[in-house]
Amino acid sequence: MPARKVYLDHSATTPLAAEVYEAMKPFLQERFGNPNSLHSWGREARKAVDESRASIARLINAEPREVIITGGGSEADNLAIKGTAFALQGRGRHIITSAIEHHAVIDTCKWLEKQGFELTVLPVDETGMVSIADLDAAIREETILVTIMYANNEVGTIQPVREIVRTARAKGVRVHLDGVQAVGHIPVDVKDLDADLLTLSAHKMYGPKGVGALYVKRGVKLDPLVHGGGQEFGLRSGTENTAGIVGFGAAAELANRRLEEGAVEEESRLKDLLINGITDKIPNAHITGHPVERLPFHASVCFDYIEGESMLLRLDAAGIGASSGSACTSGSLEPSHVLLAMGIPHELAHGSLRLTLGKDTTEEDILYVLEILPKVVSDLRALSPLGKELS
Amino acid sequence: MYSEKVIELFMNPKNAGRIDNPDGVGQVGNPQCGDIMKIYIKVKDDRIEDISFETFGCASAIASSSMVTEMVKGKTLDEALKVSNKDVMEELGGLPPQKIHCSLLAEEGIKAAIEDYRKKAGIK
């Protein structure tokens, strides 16, 4: 048994917070009513859904009416992109995205390309940033949507979202931001940003899996993906996932409180301790992503002469949960498209490691990782025919 | 996803490292694909007297290296050449489908090392 268990994969998913679980429990059992029913059971559920929607809206400074609950972040991305494509195809059929999006965005755009839409994929620089000049140059008469992620899941880079929105809106083009990694972790204000669409996910912020939301600015027209009873203001039919929505609302309250209490600063401090410790203790470690404009809980690094899966399994054996963009961990033969788009060579991308901190991560946890990781890396390098000059 | 045997050998591989003055060396794979296996052999009286490996790769590549070196140690060169990737997989208790190429690298690594030895020794 490992000496310690340290979960550092919060970009994959977060544990359900105790208070979120408590808030959800009644709605899994005794408060089972359908929010669309007129009787007391239904009204009780409706009230809970409405209150939760208000909490979620408050987190991003939106109006409750602008929050459409979905079955997760991927569905919200699909609704934003396909919903726009179908609603606006009379005006144009050109969509702009970036090379480092989540598959929920990339694959949706590629599917639309097969349906006859045109796609421009913006490159990123070595820190994972899109260029505003590139975006500006890509916008055409027929462009109906710019969809770019707020912050990247693999390398933590935060995009220049304000400039992205300003650039697109100056030419009258709608903007969708995939905020799954950002919302709940850094302050996000849709009024200030003026974005049209923003994706959120509950399980990335200590809420339950299977529930997310799409912020849809008032007046922005979308075609629904799911037709039926007309729930969620006609944009997402189906009886509401009451317990999930209540959990999402409780998670939003928690996130609001954490942001007010300085979670960004504390997570940044531990993240910097981790990143500095890694580069101090391990030769040929290359931090990936932007050095400053990055998520406060996100550390990502590539090691020369290391294969990611081996590293993850050795870390796991020592009680540390992490992830990697290596080919072997993705189930495909290609390493992460994000790392490759940033110009990181294949052989280095195989040695990528992502460590994402959470609200319960302690300094002791970080020190434990800084004790174990250098040994894992040096042991694997000793096994390898490559990079002998390092060991 | 991995058998206990694979994890055991990955965590504690046998015959890892480099042999001084090897009689044959074989290297297969490439770093772009994320797998390189290098096999070192010492040959005496047509038998593999000693063997070691150095591998850059995933858990199944390291476990396959460890397993194949154990399997051919002490065998004649012709016997060693008959060890197939299926034999390696079987001894490992199976590999996930996308990892089968790791066992193939093990088979090819042994063949490359023996070929190198025979070339150096002038044996056809």
Coordinates of C-alpha atoms in Angstrom, one line a residue:
Chain A
M1 CA 0.0 0.0 0.0
P2 CA 1.3 3.5 -0.8
A3 CA 2.3 5.8 2.0
R4 CA -0.2 8.4 0.9
K5 CA -3.0 8.9 -1.6
V6 CA -2.8 12.1 -3.6
Y7 CA -5.4 12.8 -6.3
L8 CA -4.0 15.3 -8.8
D9 CA -6.3 14.8 -11.7
H10 CA -9.0 17.4 -11.0
S11 CA -9.1 18.4 -14.7
A12 CA -10.5 14.9 -15.4
T13 CA -13.0 15.1 -12.6
T14 CA -13.4 16.4 -9.1
P15 CA -14.8 14.6 -6.0
L16 CA -18.4 15.4 -5.1
A17 CA -18.2 17.9 -2.2
A18 CA -19.9 16.7 1.0
E19 CA -22.3 19.7 1.0
V20 CA -23.2 19.0 -2.6
Y21 CA -24.0 15.4 -1.8
E22 CA -26.1 16.5 1.2
A23 CA -28.0 18.9 -1.0
M24 CA -28.7 16.3 -3.6
K25 CA -29.8 13.4 -1.4
P26 CA -33.4 14.4 -0.8
F27 CA -34.0 14.8 -4.5
L28 CA -32.9 11.2 -5.2
Q29 CA -35.6 9.9 -2.9
E30 CA -38.4 11.7 -1.0
R31 CA -38.4 14.9 -3.1
F32 CA -38.9 12.9 -6.3
G33 CA -41.5 15.2 -8.0
N34 CA -41.4 16.1 -11.6
P35 CA -40.7 19.9 -11.8
N36 CA -43.3 20.2 -14.6
S37 CA -46.2 18.9 -12.4
L38 CA -48.7 21.3 -10.8
H39 CA -49.1 19.6 -7.4
S40 CA -47.0 20.1 -4.3
W41 CA -44.5 17.4 -5.3
G42 CA -43.9 19.1 -8.6
R43 CA -43.8 22.6 -7.1
E44 CA -41.2 21.6 -4.6
A45 CA -38.9 20.2 -7.3
R46 CA -39.5 23.3 -9.5
K47 CA -38.5 25.6 -6.7
A48 CA -35.3 23.6 -6.2
V49 CA -34.5 23.7 -10.0
D50 CA -35.1 27.5 -10.1
E51 CA -33.0 28.2 -7.1
S52 CA -30.2 26.1 -8.5
R53 CA -30.4 27.8 -11.8
A54 CA -30.1 31.2 -10.0
S55 CA -27.0 29.9 -8.2
I56 CA -25.3 28.8 -11.4
A57 CA -26.2 32.1 -13.0
R58 CA -24.7 34.1 -10.1
L59 CA -21.4 32.3 -10.5
I60 CA -21.0 33.7 -14.0
N61 CA -23.0 36.9 -13.5
A62 CA -25.8 35.8 -15.9
E63 CA -29.5 36.0 -15.5
P64 CA -31.2 32.7 -14.5
R65 CA -33.2 32.8 -17.8
E66 CA -29.9 32.6 -19.7
V67 CA -28.8 29.3 -18.1
I68 CA -29.8 26.2 -20.1
I69 CA -29.1 23.0 -18.1
T70 CA -27.8 20.1 -20.2
G71 CA -26.6 16.6 -19.6
G72 CA -22.9 17.7 -19.3
G73 CA -20.3 19.9 -20.9
S74 CA -20.1 17.9 -24.1
E75 CA -23.8 18.3 -24.7
A76 CA -23.6 22.0 -24.0
D77 CA -20.7 22.3 -26.6
N78 CA -22.8 20.4 -29.1
L79 CA -25.9 22.6 -28.4
A80 CA -23.8 25.8 -28.8
I81 CA -22.2 24.8 -32.1
K82 CA -24.8 22.7 -33.9
G83 CA -27.6 24.9 -32.4
T84 CA -25.9 28.0 -33.9
A85 CA -25.1 26.2 -37.2
F86 CA -28.7 25.2 -37.7
A87 CA -30.2 28.5 -36.6
L88 CA -27.9 30.7 -38.7
Q89 CA -27.1 28.6 -41.8
G90 CA -29.3 30.9 -43.8
R91 CA -26.8 33.7 -43.0
G92 CA -23.6 31.8 -43.6
R93 CA -21.9 28.4 -43.1
H94 CA -18.4 29.3 -41.9
I95 CA -17.2 28.4 -38.4
I96 CA -13.9 29.3 -36.7
T97 CA -12.3 27.2 -34.0
S98 CA -8.8 26.5 -32.7
A99 CA -6.4 23.6 -32.9
I100 CA -6.4 22.8 -29.1
E101 CA -10.1 22.4 -28.4
H102 CA -11.7 19.6 -26.5
H103 CA -13.0 16.8 -28.7
A104 CA -16.6 17.8 -27.9
V105 CA -15.9 21.0 -29.9
I106 CA -13.5 19.7 -32.6
D107 CA -15.5 16.6 -33.5
T108 CA -18.7 18.6 -33.5
C109 CA -17.1 21.1 -35.9
K110 CA -15.7 18.3 -38.1
W111 CA -19.1 16.7 -38.2
L112 CA -20.6 20.0 -39.4
E113 CA -17.9 20.2 -42.0
K114 CA -19.2 16.9 -43.4
Q115 CA -22.7 18.4 -43.6
G116 CA -21.3 21.2 -45.8
F117 CA -20.2 23.8 -43.3
E118 CA -16.7 25.4 -43.8
L119 CA -14.2 25.2 -40.9
T120 CA -11.2 27.3 -40.1
V121 CA -8.9 25.9 -37.4
L122 CA -6.7 28.6 -35.9
P123 CA -3.2 27.5 -34.9
V124 CA -1.7 28.3 -31.5
D125 CA 1.8 29.4 -30.5
E126 CA 4.2 27.4 -28.3
T127 CA 2.3 28.4 -25.1
G128 CA -1.0 27.3 -26.5
M129 CA -2.4 30.8 -27.3
V130 CA -4.4 31.7 -30.3
S131 CA -3.5 34.9 -32.1
I132 CA -6.0 37.7 -32.3
A133 CA -4.5 38.8 -35.7
D134 CA -5.1 35.2 -37.0
L135 CA -8.7 35.3 -35.7
D136 CA -9.3 38.7 -37.2
A137 CA -8.0 37.6 -40.6
A138 CA -10.1 34.4 -40.6
I139 CA -13.5 36.1 -40.1
R140 CA -15.4 36.4 -43.4
E141 CA -18.8 37.5 -44.5
E142 CA -20.2 34.0 -44.1
T143 CA -18.7 33.4 -40.6
I144 CA -21.5 32.6 -38.1
L145 CA -19.5 31.4 -35.1
V146 CA -16.2 31.6 -33.3
T147 CA -15.8 28.7 -30.8
I148 CA -12.7 28.8 -28.7
M149 CA -12.0 27.4 -25.3
Y150 CA -11.7 29.6 -22.3
A151 CA -8.9 27.6 -20.8
N152 CA -7.2 24.5 -22.0
N153 CA -7.7 21.2 -20.2
E154 CA -4.3 19.7 -21.1
V155 CA -1.9 22.6 -20.6
G156 CA -3.9 25.1 -18.6
T157 CA -3.4 28.0 -20.9
I158 CA -6.1 30.8 -20.5
Q159 CA -7.0 32.3 -23.9
P160 CA -7.2 36.0 -24.4
V161 CA -11.0 35.7 -24.2
R162 CA -11.8 39.3 -23.9
E163 CA -9.9 40.2 -27.1
I164 CA -11.4 37.1 -28.8
V165 CA -14.9 38.3 -28.0
R166 CA -14.2 41.9 -29.0
T167 CA -12.6 40.9 -32.3
A168 CA -15.5 38.7 -33.3
R169 CA -18.2 41.0 -32.1
A170 CA -16.7 44.0 -34.0
K171 CA -17.6 42.0 -37.1
G172 CA -20.9 40.9 -35.8
V173 CA -19.9 37.3 -35.3
R174 CA -21.3 35.2 -32.4
V175 CA -18.8 33.7 -29.9
H176 CA -18.9 30.5 -27.9
L177 CA -16.4 29.9 -25.2
D178 CA -15.9 26.4 -23.8
G179 CA -15.5 27.3 -20.1
V180 CA -15.5 23.8 -18.7
Q181 CA -12.0 24.1 -17.1
A182 CA -12.3 27.7 -16.1
V183 CA -15.7 28.3 -14.5
G184 CA -15.7 27.8 -10.8
H185 CA -11.9 28.1 -10.7
I186 CA -11.3 31.6 -11.9
P187 CA -13.7 34.6 -11.9
V188 CA -15.8 34.4 -15.1
D189 CA -18.2 37.3 -15.8
V190 CA -20.3 36.9 -18.9
K191 CA -21.6 40.5 -18.8
D192 CA -18.1 41.8 -18.6
L193 CA -16.9 39.4 -21.4
D194 CA -20.0 40.0 -23.6
A195 CA -19.7 36.4 -24.9
D196 CA -22.8 34.9 -26.5
L197 CA -22.4 31.3 -25.3
L198 CA -20.4 29.7 -22.5
T199 CA -20.2 26.0 -21.6
L200 CA -20.1 24.9 -18.0
S201 CA -19.7 21.5 -16.4
A202 CA -20.7 20.5 -12.8
H203 CA -18.3 17.6 -12.2
K204 CA -15.2 19.8 -12.9
M205 CA -16.2 22.0 -9.9
Y206 CA -17.1 19.4 -7.2
G207 CA -20.6 18.8 -8.5
P208 CA -22.1 15.6 -9.9
K209 CA -21.3 14.0 -13.3
G210 CA -23.9 14.1 -16.1
V211 CA -25.0 17.7 -15.7
G212 CA -23.7 20.8 -17.3
A213 CA -25.1 24.1 -18.7
L214 CA -24.9 26.4 -21.6
Y215 CA -25.1 30.1 -20.9
V216 CA -27.1 31.6 -23.8
K217 CA -27.1 35.4 -23.9
R218 CA -30.6 36.9 -24.0
G219 CA -31.6 37.3 -27.7
V220 CA -29.2 34.7 -29.0
K221 CA -31.1 32.2 -31.2
L222 CA -30.3 28.5 -31.2
D223 CA -31.9 25.4 -32.6
P224 CA -32.4 22.7 -30.0
L225 CA -30.8 19.3 -30.3
V226 CA -33.4 17.5 -28.2
H227 CA -37.0 18.1 -29.1
G228 CA -39.9 17.2 -26.9
G229 CA -41.7 18.7 -23.9
G230 CA -40.0 22.1 -24.3
Q231 CA -38.2 22.2 -21.0
E232 CA -35.2 24.6 -20.5
F233 CA -36.9 27.4 -22.4
G234 CA -37.5 25.1 -25.3
L235 CA -33.7 24.5 -25.8
R236 CA -33.4 21.1 -24.1
S237 CA -36.5 19.0 -23.7
G238 CA -36.7 16.1 -21.2
T239 CA -37.7 16.0 -17.6
E240 CA -35.1 17.8 -15.5
N241 CA -32.4 15.9 -13.7
T242 CA -33.5 17.5 -10.5
A243 CA -30.9 15.9 -8.1
G244 CA -28.1 16.7 -10.6
I245 CA -29.3 20.3 -11.1
V246 CA -29.5 20.8 -7.3
G247 CA -26.0 19.4 -7.0
F248 CA -24.8 21.8 -9.7
G249 CA -26.4 24.7 -7.9
A250 CA -24.8 23.7 -4.6
A251 CA -21.4 23.3 -6.4
A252 CA -21.9 26.8 -7.9
E253 CA -22.5 28.2 -4.4
L254 CA -19.4 26.4 -3.1
A255 CA -17.3 27.8 -6.1
N256 CA -18.6 31.3 -5.5
R257 CA -17.6 31.1 -1.8
R258 CA -14.2 29.6 -2.6
L259 CA -13.4 32.3 -5.1
E260 CA -14.4 35.0 -2.6
E261 CA -12.2 33.3 0.0
G262 CA -9.1 33.4 -2.2
A263 CA -9.0 29.9 -3.6
V264 CA -7.1 31.2 -6.7
E265 CA -4.2 32.5 -4.7
E266 CA -3.9 29.4 -2.6
E267 CA -4.1 27.0 -5.5
S268 CA -1.6 29.2 -7.4
R269 CA 0.8 29.0 -4.5
L270 CA 0.7 25.2 -4.4
K271 CA 0.9 25.0 -8.2
D272 CA 4.0 27.2 -8.3
L273 CA 5.6 25.1 -5.5
L274 CA 4.9 22.0 -7.6
I275 CA 6.2 23.5 -10.9
N276 CA 9.3 25.0 -9.3
G277 CA 10.0 21.8 -7.5
I278 CA 9.8 19.7 -10.7
T279 CA 12.1 22.0 -12.7
D280 CA 14.5 22.2 -9.8
K281 CA 14.7 18.5 -9.1
I282 CA 14.3 16.9 -12.5
P283 CA 16.7 17.5 -15.4
N284 CA 15.1 18.0 -18.9
A285 CA 11.7 18.8 -17.6
H286 CA 9.8 21.3 -19.8
I287 CA 6.8 23.1 -18.4
T288 CA 4.0 23.2 -21.1
G289 CA 1.4 25.9 -21.5
H290 CA 1.6 29.6 -20.7
P291 CA 3.9 30.5 -17.8
V292 CA 1.5 33.2 -16.5
E293 CA -1.8 33.0 -18.2
R294 CA -2.7 29.6 -16.9
L295 CA -5.3 28.0 -14.6
P296 CA -4.3 28.4 -11.0
F297 CA -4.6 24.6 -10.2
H298 CA -2.9 23.4 -13.4
A299 CA 0.6 22.1 -13.8
S300 CA 1.7 20.3 -17.0
V301 CA 5.2 19.2 -18.0
C302 CA 7.0 17.1 -20.6
F303 CA 10.0 15.0 -19.7
D304 CA 12.6 14.0 -22.2
Y305 CA 13.1 10.2 -22.6
I306 CA 10.0 9.3 -20.6
E307 CA 6.9 7.5 -21.8
G308 CA 3.7 8.9 -20.1
E309 CA 1.9 5.7 -19.4
S310 CA 4.8 4.1 -17.6
M311 CA 5.1 7.3 -15.5
L312 CA 1.4 7.3 -14.6
L313 CA 1.4 3.7 -13.5
R314 CA 4.5 4.1 -11.4
L315 CA 3.0 7.2 -9.8
D316 CA -0.3 5.3 -9.3
A317 CA 1.6 2.6 -7.5
A318 CA 2.9 5.3 -5.2
G319 CA -0.6 6.5 -4.6
I320 CA -0.5 9.5 -6.9
G321 CA -3.3 10.0 -9.5
A322 CA -2.2 12.0 -12.6
S323 CA -2.8 12.0 -16.4
S324 CA -0.8 12.2 -19.6
G325 CA -1.3 13.1 -23.2
S326 CA 0.9 10.2 -24.4
A327 CA -0.4 8.0 -27.2
C328 CA -0.5 5.0 -24.9
T329 CA -2.9 6.6 -22.5
S330 CA -5.2 7.9 -25.2
G331 CA -5.9 4.6 -26.8
S332 CA -4.9 6.0 -30.2
L333 CA -1.5 5.9 -31.8
E334 CA -1.0 9.7 -31.8
P335 CA -0.1 11.7 -28.8
S336 CA -2.2 14.6 -27.7
H337 CA -3.4 17.0 -30.5
V338 CA -3.0 19.9 -28.1
L339 CA 0.7 19.2 -27.5
L340 CA 1.4 18.6 -31.2
A341 CA -0.4 21.8 -32.1
M342 CA 1.9 23.7 -29.8
G343 CA 4.8 22.4 -31.8
I344 CA 6.0 19.9 -29.2
P345 CA 7.7 17.0 -31.0
H346 CA 6.1 13.5 -30.9
E347 CA 8.9 12.0 -28.8
L348 CA 8.5 14.7 -26.1
A349 CA 4.7 14.6 -26.2
H350 CA 4.9 10.9 -25.2
G351 CA 6.5 12.1 -22.0
S352 CA 3.8 14.5 -20.9
L353 CA 2.4 14.7 -17.4
R354 CA -0.6 16.7 -16.1
L355 CA -1.0 17.4 -12.4
T356 CA -4.2 19.3 -11.5
L357 CA -4.7 20.3 -7.9
G358 CA -8.0 20.6 -6.1
K359 CA -9.6 22.2 -3.1
D360 CA -8.4 19.5 -0.7
T361 CA -4.8 19.4 -2.0
T362 CA -2.3 20.3 0.8
E363 CA 1.3 21.4 0.8
E364 CA 2.2 17.9 2.2
D365 CA 0.6 16.4 -0.9
I366 CA 2.8 18.5 -3.1
L367 CA 5.9 17.7 -1.1
Y368 CA 5.1 14.0 -1.4
V369 CA 4.8 14.3 -5.2
L370 CA 8.1 16.1 -5.3
E371 CA 9.7 13.2 -3.4
I372 CA 8.2 10.5 -5.6
L373 CA 8.2 12.0 -9.1
P374 CA 11.9 12.6 -9.4
K375 CA 12.6 9.0 -8.5
V376 CA 9.9 7.7 -10.9
V377 CA 11.5 9.7 -13.7
S378 CA 15.1 8.7 -12.9
D379 CA 14.1 5.0 -12.6
L380 CA 12.4 5.0 -16.0
R381 CA 15.3 6.9 -17.6
A382 CA 17.6 4.2 -16.1
L383 CA 15.5 1.5 -17.8
S384 CA 15.6 3.4 -21.2
P385 CA 18.3 3.2 -23.9
L386 CA 17.7 6.9 -24.5
G387 CA 19.1 9.9 -22.6
K388 CA 21.9 8.0 -20.8
E389 CA 23.8 11.2 -20.2
L390 CA 21.1 12.3 -17.7
S391 CA 21.3 9.4 -15.3
Chain B
M1 CA -6.6 -3.4 -18.3
Y2 CA -3.2 -5.1 -17.6
S3 CA -2.7 -8.6 -16.1
E4 CA -1.1 -8.9 -12.7
K5 CA 1.9 -10.4 -14.4
V6 CA 2.4 -7.4 -16.6
I7 CA 2.2 -5.0 -13.7
E8 CA 4.5 -7.1 -11.6
L9 CA 7.2 -7.2 -14.3
F10 CA 6.7 -3.5 -15.1
M11 CA 7.2 -2.5 -11.5
N12 CA 10.1 -5.0 -11.0
P13 CA 11.6 -5.8 -14.4
K14 CA 14.2 -8.6 -14.7
N15 CA 17.4 -8.3 -16.8
A16 CA 17.1 -4.6 -17.0
G17 CA 20.3 -2.6 -17.9
R18 CA 23.3 -2.9 -20.1
I19 CA 25.8 -5.8 -20.5
D20 CA 29.5 -4.9 -20.8
N21 CA 31.0 -6.1 -24.1
P22 CA 27.9 -7.7 -25.5
D23 CA 28.3 -10.2 -28.4
G24 CA 25.1 -9.0 -30.0
V25 CA 22.9 -5.9 -29.7
G26 CA 19.5 -5.4 -31.3
Q27 CA 17.4 -2.2 -31.3
V28 CA 13.8 -2.0 -32.6
G29 CA 11.1 0.6 -32.5
N30 CA 11.4 4.4 -32.7
P31 CA 11.0 7.2 -30.3
Q32 CA 8.3 9.0 -32.4
C33 CA 6.0 6.1 -31.8
G34 CA 7.0 6.0 -28.1
D35 CA 8.6 2.6 -28.0
I36 CA 12.3 1.6 -28.3
M37 CA 13.6 -1.8 -27.2
K38 CA 17.3 -2.6 -27.1
I39 CA 18.4 -6.1 -26.3
Y40 CA 22.0 -7.1 -25.3
I41 CA 23.2 -10.7 -25.5
K42 CA 26.3 -12.7 -24.5
V43 CA 26.6 -15.9 -26.4
K44 CA 28.6 -19.0 -25.4
D45 CA 28.5 -22.4 -27.3
D46 CA 25.6 -21.1 -29.4
R47 CA 23.6 -20.4 -26.3
I48 CA 22.4 -17.2 -24.8
E49 CA 24.5 -17.1 -21.7
D50 CA 23.4 -13.7 -20.6
I51 CA 20.9 -11.2 -21.7
S52 CA 19.6 -7.7 -20.8
F53 CA 17.4 -5.0 -22.1
E54 CA 16.9 -1.3 -22.1
T55 CA 13.4 -0.1 -23.0
F56 CA 11.8 3.3 -23.5
G57 CA 8.0 2.7 -23.6
C58 CA 4.8 1.9 -21.9
A59 CA 4.2 -0.7 -19.2
S60 CA 3.5 -3.5 -21.6
A61 CA 6.8 -2.7 -23.6
I62 CA 8.8 -2.9 -20.4
A63 CA 7.0 -6.1 -19.2
S64 CA 7.4 -7.7 -22.6
S65 CA 11.1 -6.9 -22.5
S66 CA 11.5 -8.5 -19.1
M67 CA 9.5 -11.5 -20.1
V68 CA 11.2 -12.3 -23.4
T69 CA 14.7 -12.0 -21.9
E70 CA 13.7 -14.5 -19.2
M71 CA 12.2 -16.8 -21.8
V72 CA 15.3 -17.0 -24.0
K73 CA 18.0 -17.0 -21.4
G74 CA 19.9 -20.3 -21.6
K75 CA 18.3 -21.3 -24.9
T76 CA 20.3 -22.0 -28.1
L77 CA 20.1 -19.3 -30.7
D78 CA 17.8 -21.4 -32.9
E79 CA 15.5 -22.1 -30.0
A80 CA 15.4 -18.4 -29.1
L81 CA 14.5 -17.5 -32.6
K82 CA 11.4 -19.6 -32.3
V83 CA 10.0 -17.6 -29.4
S84 CA 7.1 -15.7 -30.9
N85 CA 5.2 -12.7 -29.7
K86 CA 2.3 -15.0 -29.0
D87 CA 4.4 -17.0 -26.6
V88 CA 5.4 -13.7 -24.9
M89 CA 1.8 -12.6 -24.7
E90 CA 0.7 -16.0 -23.3
E91 CA 3.3 -15.9 -20.5
L92 CA 2.3 -12.3 -19.7
G93 CA -1.3 -13.4 -19.2
G94 CA -2.4 -11.5 -22.3
L95 CA -2.1 -7.9 -23.5
P96 CA -4.8 -5.4 -24.4
P97 CA -5.3 -5.3 -28.2
Q98 CA -3.7 -1.9 -28.7
K99 CA -0.6 -3.2 -26.9
I100 CA 0.1 -6.4 -29.0
H101 CA 2.8 -4.5 -30.9
C102 CA 4.8 -4.4 -27.7
S103 CA 5.1 -8.2 -27.7
L104 CA 6.0 -8.0 -31.3
L105 CA 8.9 -5.6 -30.5
A106 CA 10.1 -8.2 -27.9
E107 CA 10.2 -11.0 -30.6
E108 CA 11.9 -8.6 -33.1
G109 CA 14.4 -7.4 -30.5
I110 CA 15.6 -10.9 -29.8
K111 CA 15.9 -11.6 -33.6
A112 CA 17.8 -8.4 -34.1
A113 CA 20.3 -9.1 -31.3
I114 CA 20.9 -12.6 -32.7
E115 CA 21.3 -11.3 -36.2
D116 CA 23.8 -8.8 -35.0
Y117 CA 25.7 -11.5 -33.2
R118 CA 25.8 -13.8 -36.2
K119 CA 26.8 -10.9 -38.5
K120 CA 29.7 -10.0 -36.2
A121 CA 30.7 -13.7 -35.8
G122 CA 30.5 -14.2 -39.6
I123 CA 27.8 -16.8 -39.3
K124 CA 25.2 -16.9 -42.1

